[in-house]
Coordinates of C-alpha atoms in Angstrom, one line a residue:
X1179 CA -28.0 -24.8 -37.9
X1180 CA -24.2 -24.5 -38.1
X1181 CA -22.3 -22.5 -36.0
X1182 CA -21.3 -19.4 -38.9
X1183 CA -24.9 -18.8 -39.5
X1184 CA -26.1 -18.8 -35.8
X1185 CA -23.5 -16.5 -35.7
X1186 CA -24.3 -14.6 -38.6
X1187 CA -28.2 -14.7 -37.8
X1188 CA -27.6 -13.6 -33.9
X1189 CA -24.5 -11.5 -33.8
X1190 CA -26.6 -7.8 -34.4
X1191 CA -28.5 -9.4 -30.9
X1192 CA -25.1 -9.6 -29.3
X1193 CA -23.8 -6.5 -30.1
X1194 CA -26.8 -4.4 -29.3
X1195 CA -26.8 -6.1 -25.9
X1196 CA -22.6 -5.5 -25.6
X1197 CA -23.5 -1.8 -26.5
X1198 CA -26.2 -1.5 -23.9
X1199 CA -23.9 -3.2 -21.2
X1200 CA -21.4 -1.4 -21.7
X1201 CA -23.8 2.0 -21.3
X1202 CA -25.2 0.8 -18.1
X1203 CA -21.9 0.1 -16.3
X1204 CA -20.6 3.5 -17.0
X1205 CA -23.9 4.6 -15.3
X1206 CA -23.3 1.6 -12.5
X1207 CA -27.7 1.5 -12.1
X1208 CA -29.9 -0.4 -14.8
X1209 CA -33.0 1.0 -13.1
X1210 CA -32.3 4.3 -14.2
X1211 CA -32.8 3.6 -17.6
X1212 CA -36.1 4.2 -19.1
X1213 CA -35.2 1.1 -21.5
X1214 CA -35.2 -1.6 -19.0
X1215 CA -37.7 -3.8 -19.8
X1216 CA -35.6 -4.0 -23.8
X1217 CA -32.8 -4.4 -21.3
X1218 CA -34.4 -7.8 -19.9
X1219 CA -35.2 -8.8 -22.9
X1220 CA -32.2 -8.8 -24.5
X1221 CA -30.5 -10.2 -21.6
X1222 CA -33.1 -13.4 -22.0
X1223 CA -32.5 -13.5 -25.3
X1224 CA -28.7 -13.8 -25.4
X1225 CA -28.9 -16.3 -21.8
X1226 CA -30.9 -18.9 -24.5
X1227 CA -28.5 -18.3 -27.4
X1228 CA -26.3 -19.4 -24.9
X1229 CA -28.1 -22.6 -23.9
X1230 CA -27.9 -23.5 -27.9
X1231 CA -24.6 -23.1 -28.7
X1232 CA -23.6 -25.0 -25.5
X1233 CA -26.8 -27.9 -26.8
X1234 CA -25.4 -27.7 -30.0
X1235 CA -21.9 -27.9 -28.9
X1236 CA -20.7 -25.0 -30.5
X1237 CA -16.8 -23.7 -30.3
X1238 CA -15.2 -22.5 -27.2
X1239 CA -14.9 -19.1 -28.3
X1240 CA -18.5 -18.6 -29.0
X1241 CA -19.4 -19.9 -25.6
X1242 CA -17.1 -17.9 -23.9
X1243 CA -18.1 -14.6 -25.4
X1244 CA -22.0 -15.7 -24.9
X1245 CA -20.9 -16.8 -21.3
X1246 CA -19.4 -13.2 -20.5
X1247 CA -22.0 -11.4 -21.8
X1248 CA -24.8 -13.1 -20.1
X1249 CA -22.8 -12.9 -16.4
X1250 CA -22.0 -9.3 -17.0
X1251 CA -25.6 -8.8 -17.5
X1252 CA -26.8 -10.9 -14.4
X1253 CA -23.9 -9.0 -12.3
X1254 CA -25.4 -5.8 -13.5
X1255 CA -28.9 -6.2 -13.0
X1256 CA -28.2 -7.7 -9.5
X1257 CA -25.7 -4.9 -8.7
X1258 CA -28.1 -2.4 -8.8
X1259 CA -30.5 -3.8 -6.7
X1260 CA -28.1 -4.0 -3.8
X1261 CA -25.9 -2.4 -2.0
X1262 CA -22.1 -1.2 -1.9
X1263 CA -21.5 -4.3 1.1
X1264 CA -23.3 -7.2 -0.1
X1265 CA -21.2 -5.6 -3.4
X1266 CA -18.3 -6.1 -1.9
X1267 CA -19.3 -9.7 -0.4
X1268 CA -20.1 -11.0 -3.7
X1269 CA -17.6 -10.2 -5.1
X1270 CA -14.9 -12.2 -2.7
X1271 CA -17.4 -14.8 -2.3
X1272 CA -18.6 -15.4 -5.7
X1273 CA -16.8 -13.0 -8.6
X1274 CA -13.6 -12.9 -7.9
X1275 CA -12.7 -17.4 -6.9
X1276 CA -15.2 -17.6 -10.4
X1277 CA -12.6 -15.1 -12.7
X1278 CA -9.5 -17.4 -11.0
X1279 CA -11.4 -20.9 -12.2
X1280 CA -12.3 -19.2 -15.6
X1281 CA -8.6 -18.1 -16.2
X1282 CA -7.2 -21.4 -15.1
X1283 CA -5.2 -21.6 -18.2
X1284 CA -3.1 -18.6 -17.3
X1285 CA -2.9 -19.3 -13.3
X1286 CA -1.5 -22.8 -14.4
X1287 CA 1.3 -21.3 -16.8
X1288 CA 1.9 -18.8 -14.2
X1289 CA 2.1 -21.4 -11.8
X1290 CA 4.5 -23.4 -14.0
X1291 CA 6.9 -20.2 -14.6
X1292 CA 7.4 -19.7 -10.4
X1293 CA 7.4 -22.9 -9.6
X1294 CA 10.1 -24.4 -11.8
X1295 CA 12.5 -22.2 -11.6
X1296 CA 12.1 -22.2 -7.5
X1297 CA 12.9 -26.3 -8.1
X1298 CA 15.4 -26.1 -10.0
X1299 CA 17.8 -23.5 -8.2
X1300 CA 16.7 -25.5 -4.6
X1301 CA 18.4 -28.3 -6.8
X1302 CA 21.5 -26.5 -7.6
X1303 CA 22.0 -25.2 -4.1
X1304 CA 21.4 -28.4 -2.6
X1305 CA 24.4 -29.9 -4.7
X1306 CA 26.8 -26.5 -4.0
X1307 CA 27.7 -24.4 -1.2
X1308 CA 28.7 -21.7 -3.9
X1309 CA 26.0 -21.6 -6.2
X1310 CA 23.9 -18.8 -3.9
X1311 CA 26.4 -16.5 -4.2
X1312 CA 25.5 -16.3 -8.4
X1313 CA 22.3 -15.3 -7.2
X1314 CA 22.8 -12.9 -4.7
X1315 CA 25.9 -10.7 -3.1
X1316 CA 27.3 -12.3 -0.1
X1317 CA 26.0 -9.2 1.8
X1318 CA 22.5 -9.9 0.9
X1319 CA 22.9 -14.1 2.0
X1320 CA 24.7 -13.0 5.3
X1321 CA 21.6 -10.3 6.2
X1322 CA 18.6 -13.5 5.7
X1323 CA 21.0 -15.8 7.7
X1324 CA 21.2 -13.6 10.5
X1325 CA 17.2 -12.7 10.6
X1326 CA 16.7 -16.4 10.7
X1327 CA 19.8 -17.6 12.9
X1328 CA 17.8 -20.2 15.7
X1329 CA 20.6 -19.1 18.0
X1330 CA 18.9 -15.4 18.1
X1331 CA 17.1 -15.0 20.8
X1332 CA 14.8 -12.2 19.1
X1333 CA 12.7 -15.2 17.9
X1334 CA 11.6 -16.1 21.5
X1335 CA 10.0 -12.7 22.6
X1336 CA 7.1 -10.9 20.8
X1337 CA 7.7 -7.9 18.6
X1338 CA 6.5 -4.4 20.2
X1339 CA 3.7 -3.4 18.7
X1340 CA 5.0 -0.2 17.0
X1341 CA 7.6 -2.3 15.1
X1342 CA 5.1 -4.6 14.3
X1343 CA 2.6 -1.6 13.0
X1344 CA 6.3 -0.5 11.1
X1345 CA 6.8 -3.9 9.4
X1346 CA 3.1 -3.9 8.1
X1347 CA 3.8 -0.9 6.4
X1348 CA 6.6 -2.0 4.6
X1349 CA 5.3 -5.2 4.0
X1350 CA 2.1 -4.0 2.2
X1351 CA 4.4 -1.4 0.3
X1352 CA 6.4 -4.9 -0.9
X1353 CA 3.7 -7.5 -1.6
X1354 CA 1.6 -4.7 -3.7
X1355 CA 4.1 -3.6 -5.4
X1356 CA 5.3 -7.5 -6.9
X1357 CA 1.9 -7.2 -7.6
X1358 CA 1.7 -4.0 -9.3
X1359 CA 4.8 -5.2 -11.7
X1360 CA 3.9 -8.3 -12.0
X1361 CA 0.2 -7.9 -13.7
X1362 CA 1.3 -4.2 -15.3
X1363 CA 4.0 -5.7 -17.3
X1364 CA 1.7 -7.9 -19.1
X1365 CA 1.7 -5.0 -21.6
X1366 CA 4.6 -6.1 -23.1
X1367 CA 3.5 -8.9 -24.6
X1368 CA 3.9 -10.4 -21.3
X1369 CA 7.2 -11.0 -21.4
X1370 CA 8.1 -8.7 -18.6
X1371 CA 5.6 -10.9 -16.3
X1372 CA 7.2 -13.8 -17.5
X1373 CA 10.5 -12.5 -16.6
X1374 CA 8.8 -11.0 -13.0
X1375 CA 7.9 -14.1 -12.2
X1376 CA 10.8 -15.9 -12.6
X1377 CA 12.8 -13.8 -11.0
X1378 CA 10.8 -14.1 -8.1
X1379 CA 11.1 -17.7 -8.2
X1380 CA 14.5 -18.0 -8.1
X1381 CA 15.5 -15.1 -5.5
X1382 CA 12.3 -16.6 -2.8
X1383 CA 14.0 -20.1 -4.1
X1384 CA 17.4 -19.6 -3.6
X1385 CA 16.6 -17.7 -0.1
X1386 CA 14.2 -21.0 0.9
X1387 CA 16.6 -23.5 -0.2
X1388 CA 19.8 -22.1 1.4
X1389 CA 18.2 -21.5 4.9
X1390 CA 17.3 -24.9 4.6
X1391 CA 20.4 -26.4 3.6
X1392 CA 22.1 -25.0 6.4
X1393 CA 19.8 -26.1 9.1
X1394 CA 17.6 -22.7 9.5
X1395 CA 14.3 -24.2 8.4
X1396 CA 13.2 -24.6 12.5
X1397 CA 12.9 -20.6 12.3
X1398 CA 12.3 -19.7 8.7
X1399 CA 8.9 -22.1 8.0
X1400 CA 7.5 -21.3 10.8
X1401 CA 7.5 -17.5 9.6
X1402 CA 6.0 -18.1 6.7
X1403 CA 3.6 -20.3 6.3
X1404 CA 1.1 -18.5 7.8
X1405 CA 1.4 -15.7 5.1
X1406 CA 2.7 -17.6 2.8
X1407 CA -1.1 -19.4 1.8
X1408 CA -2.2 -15.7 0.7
X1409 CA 1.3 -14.2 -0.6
X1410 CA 2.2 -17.1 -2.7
X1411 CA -0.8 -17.3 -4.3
X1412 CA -1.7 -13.8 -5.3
X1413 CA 2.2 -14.0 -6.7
X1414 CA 0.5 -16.8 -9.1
X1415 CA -2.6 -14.6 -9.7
X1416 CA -1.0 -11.5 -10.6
X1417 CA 1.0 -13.8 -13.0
X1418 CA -2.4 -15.0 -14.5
X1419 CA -3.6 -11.4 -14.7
X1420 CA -0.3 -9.7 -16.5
X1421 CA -0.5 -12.9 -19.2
X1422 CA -4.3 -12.2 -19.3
X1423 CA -4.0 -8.5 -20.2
X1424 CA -1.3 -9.0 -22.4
X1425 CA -3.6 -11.7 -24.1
X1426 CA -6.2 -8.6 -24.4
X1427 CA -3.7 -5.9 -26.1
X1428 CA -1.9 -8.4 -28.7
X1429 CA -4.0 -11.5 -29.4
X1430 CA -7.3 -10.6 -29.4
X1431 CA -8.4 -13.9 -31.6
X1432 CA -11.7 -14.3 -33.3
X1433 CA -13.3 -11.4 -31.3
X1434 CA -12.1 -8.9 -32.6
X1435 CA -9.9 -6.0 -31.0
X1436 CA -11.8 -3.9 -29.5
X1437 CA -14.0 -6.5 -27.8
X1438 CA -11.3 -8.7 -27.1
X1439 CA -9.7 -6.1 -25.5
X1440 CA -12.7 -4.5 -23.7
X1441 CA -13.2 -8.3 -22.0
X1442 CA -9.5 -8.4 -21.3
X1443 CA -8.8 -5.5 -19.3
X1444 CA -12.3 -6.1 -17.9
X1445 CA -11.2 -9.6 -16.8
X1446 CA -7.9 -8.9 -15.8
X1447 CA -8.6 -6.0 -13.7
X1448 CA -11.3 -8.2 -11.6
X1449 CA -8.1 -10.1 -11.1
X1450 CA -6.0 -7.4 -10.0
X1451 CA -8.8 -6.3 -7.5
X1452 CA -8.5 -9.8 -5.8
X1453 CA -5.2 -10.5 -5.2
X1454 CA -4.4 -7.0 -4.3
X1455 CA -6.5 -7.7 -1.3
X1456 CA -4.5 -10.7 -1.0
X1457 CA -1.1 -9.4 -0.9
X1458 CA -2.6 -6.5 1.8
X1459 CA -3.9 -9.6 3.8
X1460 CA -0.9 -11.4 4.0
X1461 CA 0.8 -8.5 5.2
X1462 CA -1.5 -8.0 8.1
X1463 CA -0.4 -11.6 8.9
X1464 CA 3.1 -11.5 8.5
X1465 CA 3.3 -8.1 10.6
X1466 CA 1.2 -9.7 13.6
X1467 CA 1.2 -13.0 13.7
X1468 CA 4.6 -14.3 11.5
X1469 CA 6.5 -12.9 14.2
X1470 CA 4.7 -14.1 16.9
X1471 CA 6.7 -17.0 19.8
X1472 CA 4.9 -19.7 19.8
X1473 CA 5.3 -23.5 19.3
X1474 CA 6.1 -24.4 15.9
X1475 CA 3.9 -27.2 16.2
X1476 CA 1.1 -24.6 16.4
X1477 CA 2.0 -22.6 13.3
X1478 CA 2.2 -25.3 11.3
X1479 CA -1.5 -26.2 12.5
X1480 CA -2.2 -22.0 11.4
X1481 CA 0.0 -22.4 8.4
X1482 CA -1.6 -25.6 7.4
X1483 CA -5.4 -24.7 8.1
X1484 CA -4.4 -21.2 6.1
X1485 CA -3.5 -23.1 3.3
X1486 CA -6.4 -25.3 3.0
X1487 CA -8.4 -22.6 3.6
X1488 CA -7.1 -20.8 0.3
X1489 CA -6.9 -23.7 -1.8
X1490 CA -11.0 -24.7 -1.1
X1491 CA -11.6 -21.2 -1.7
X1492 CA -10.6 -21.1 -5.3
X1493 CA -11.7 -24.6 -6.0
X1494 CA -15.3 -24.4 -4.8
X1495 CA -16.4 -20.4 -4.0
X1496 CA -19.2 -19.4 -6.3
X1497 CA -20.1 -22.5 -8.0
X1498 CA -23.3 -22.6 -6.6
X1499 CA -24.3 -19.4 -8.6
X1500 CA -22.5 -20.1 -11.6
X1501 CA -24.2 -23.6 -11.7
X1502 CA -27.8 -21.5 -11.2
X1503 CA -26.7 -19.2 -14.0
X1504 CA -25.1 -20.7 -16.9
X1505 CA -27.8 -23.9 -16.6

């Protein structure tokens, strides 16, 4: 059968289960409907539509849409069997490292647009002594040279604790709110996250490189690369997530509008709920143990372990049930 006609012959199926999904989720319980067992069976019935198209080799699109549905559905159903903390482990563990793979497209081009630019100024600045001051007021350059001056001997003697409890507060007021702009200003077309992003890139660049250059990278890596694992990477997300939504509001495709857009903002605001608790992770780190005097040779170990950490997380969290799901 080709593809229009399975569409054409199936699509009343689809949309009656899109209808009753979206019911159910308002309501947040599937049980307390009396039309469960219709429920089910749609659910079945669109899970082997989507074995066909995949058999058949269908288009992406279809598969996609098919694909959604049938998770939203599983998610659901599972949901409200359980409760609000295996809810909440689930979701780390298994929904939110799944909607990261799924959107690799976007966390690549995200990835691209803050990556870049950081190269590319760490270039400049490597080959002039000037060229940070067209990025920043000398004010500004003099301020991160004296936090990270080796010769300070505030880096060999552990913070208080209230200025560490002070710093986490401003640090989770800073990371959320890149956040916040970053994936919010995917409504315009996502230009704004485009330019979020590299404007980011080239300030953390042009801080990273110049520190380096002039021999404070003994104090400055050390700092970060503990936080840095979780910080940078929610940066990228909440890139993916501002291009995603934007996708959503102005491109919806072959779905049509409304469901494109219904999936989008679905989609992206799973997104946002991850790397929010990202960014408000990092800054626990950064307040109490960034600071921290201890050999460097230690949080590197930290840093580097951290980093793996995150990276396996993405790559492999919640394949197991995805593998059991989609078949």
């Amino acid at each position: 059968m080709k593809e229009n006609r399975f569409i054409h012959n199936r699509e009343e199926i689809w949309q009656t289960f899109e209808n009753a999904l979206n019911e159910y989720e308002r309501k947040r319980n599937v049980q307390a409907s009396t039309n469960v067992e219709e429920f089910v069976d749609l659910y079945r019935a669109v899970s082997h539509d989507l074995t066909v198209a995949r058999t058949r080799h269908y288009g992406a699109n279809l598969i996609t849409r098919l694909n959604s549905l049938v998770l939203r559905g599983h998610n659901l159903v599972y949901v409200s069997r359980t409760g609000w903390l295996e809810n909440i482990f689930r979701f780390y563990t298994n929904t939110f490292p799944r909607e990261v793979r799924k959107h690799k497209k976007w966390v690549l081009t995200s990835l691209i647009l803050f990556t870049f630019p950081w190269l590319a100024v760490s270039y400049c600045i490597s080959k002039s002594d000037t060229f940070i001051y067209t990025v920043m007021d000398r004010s500004t350059v003099a301020g991160f040279e004296q936090m990270y001056d080796p010769s300070d001997a505030r880096h060999d003697t552990n913070p208080p604790a209230s200025r560490q409890l002070e710093a986490l507060g401003g640090y989770i007021q800073n990371n959320t709110s890149i956040g916040l702009v970053t994936f919010v200003s995917g409504i315009g077309f996502g230009l704004l996250t485009i330019f979020v992003l590299l404007f980011n890139s080239v300030y953390l660049g042009s801080v990273f490189a110049h520190l380096t250059v002039i021999g404070y990278g003994s104090t400055l890596y050390p700092f970060v690369i503990g936080h840095g694992a979780l910080e940078l990477t929610a940066i990228v997300i909440a890139g993916a997530a501002g291009l995603r939504l934007a996708v959503a509001l102005y491109f919806p495709g072959n779905l049509g509008r409304q469901t494109a857009l219904r999936q989008g903002i679905r989609e992206a605001m799973t997104l946002a709920a991850g790397f929010f608790t990202m960014f408000i992770l990092a800054a626990f780190i950064e307040a109490f143990w960034s600071p921290v005097s201890l050999p460097n040779i230690v949080k590197y170990l930290v840093g580097g372990t951290l980093w793996v950490l995150v990276l396996s997380y993405f790559f492999f969290a919640g394949r197991n049930e995805i593998s059991r799901l989609s078949g």
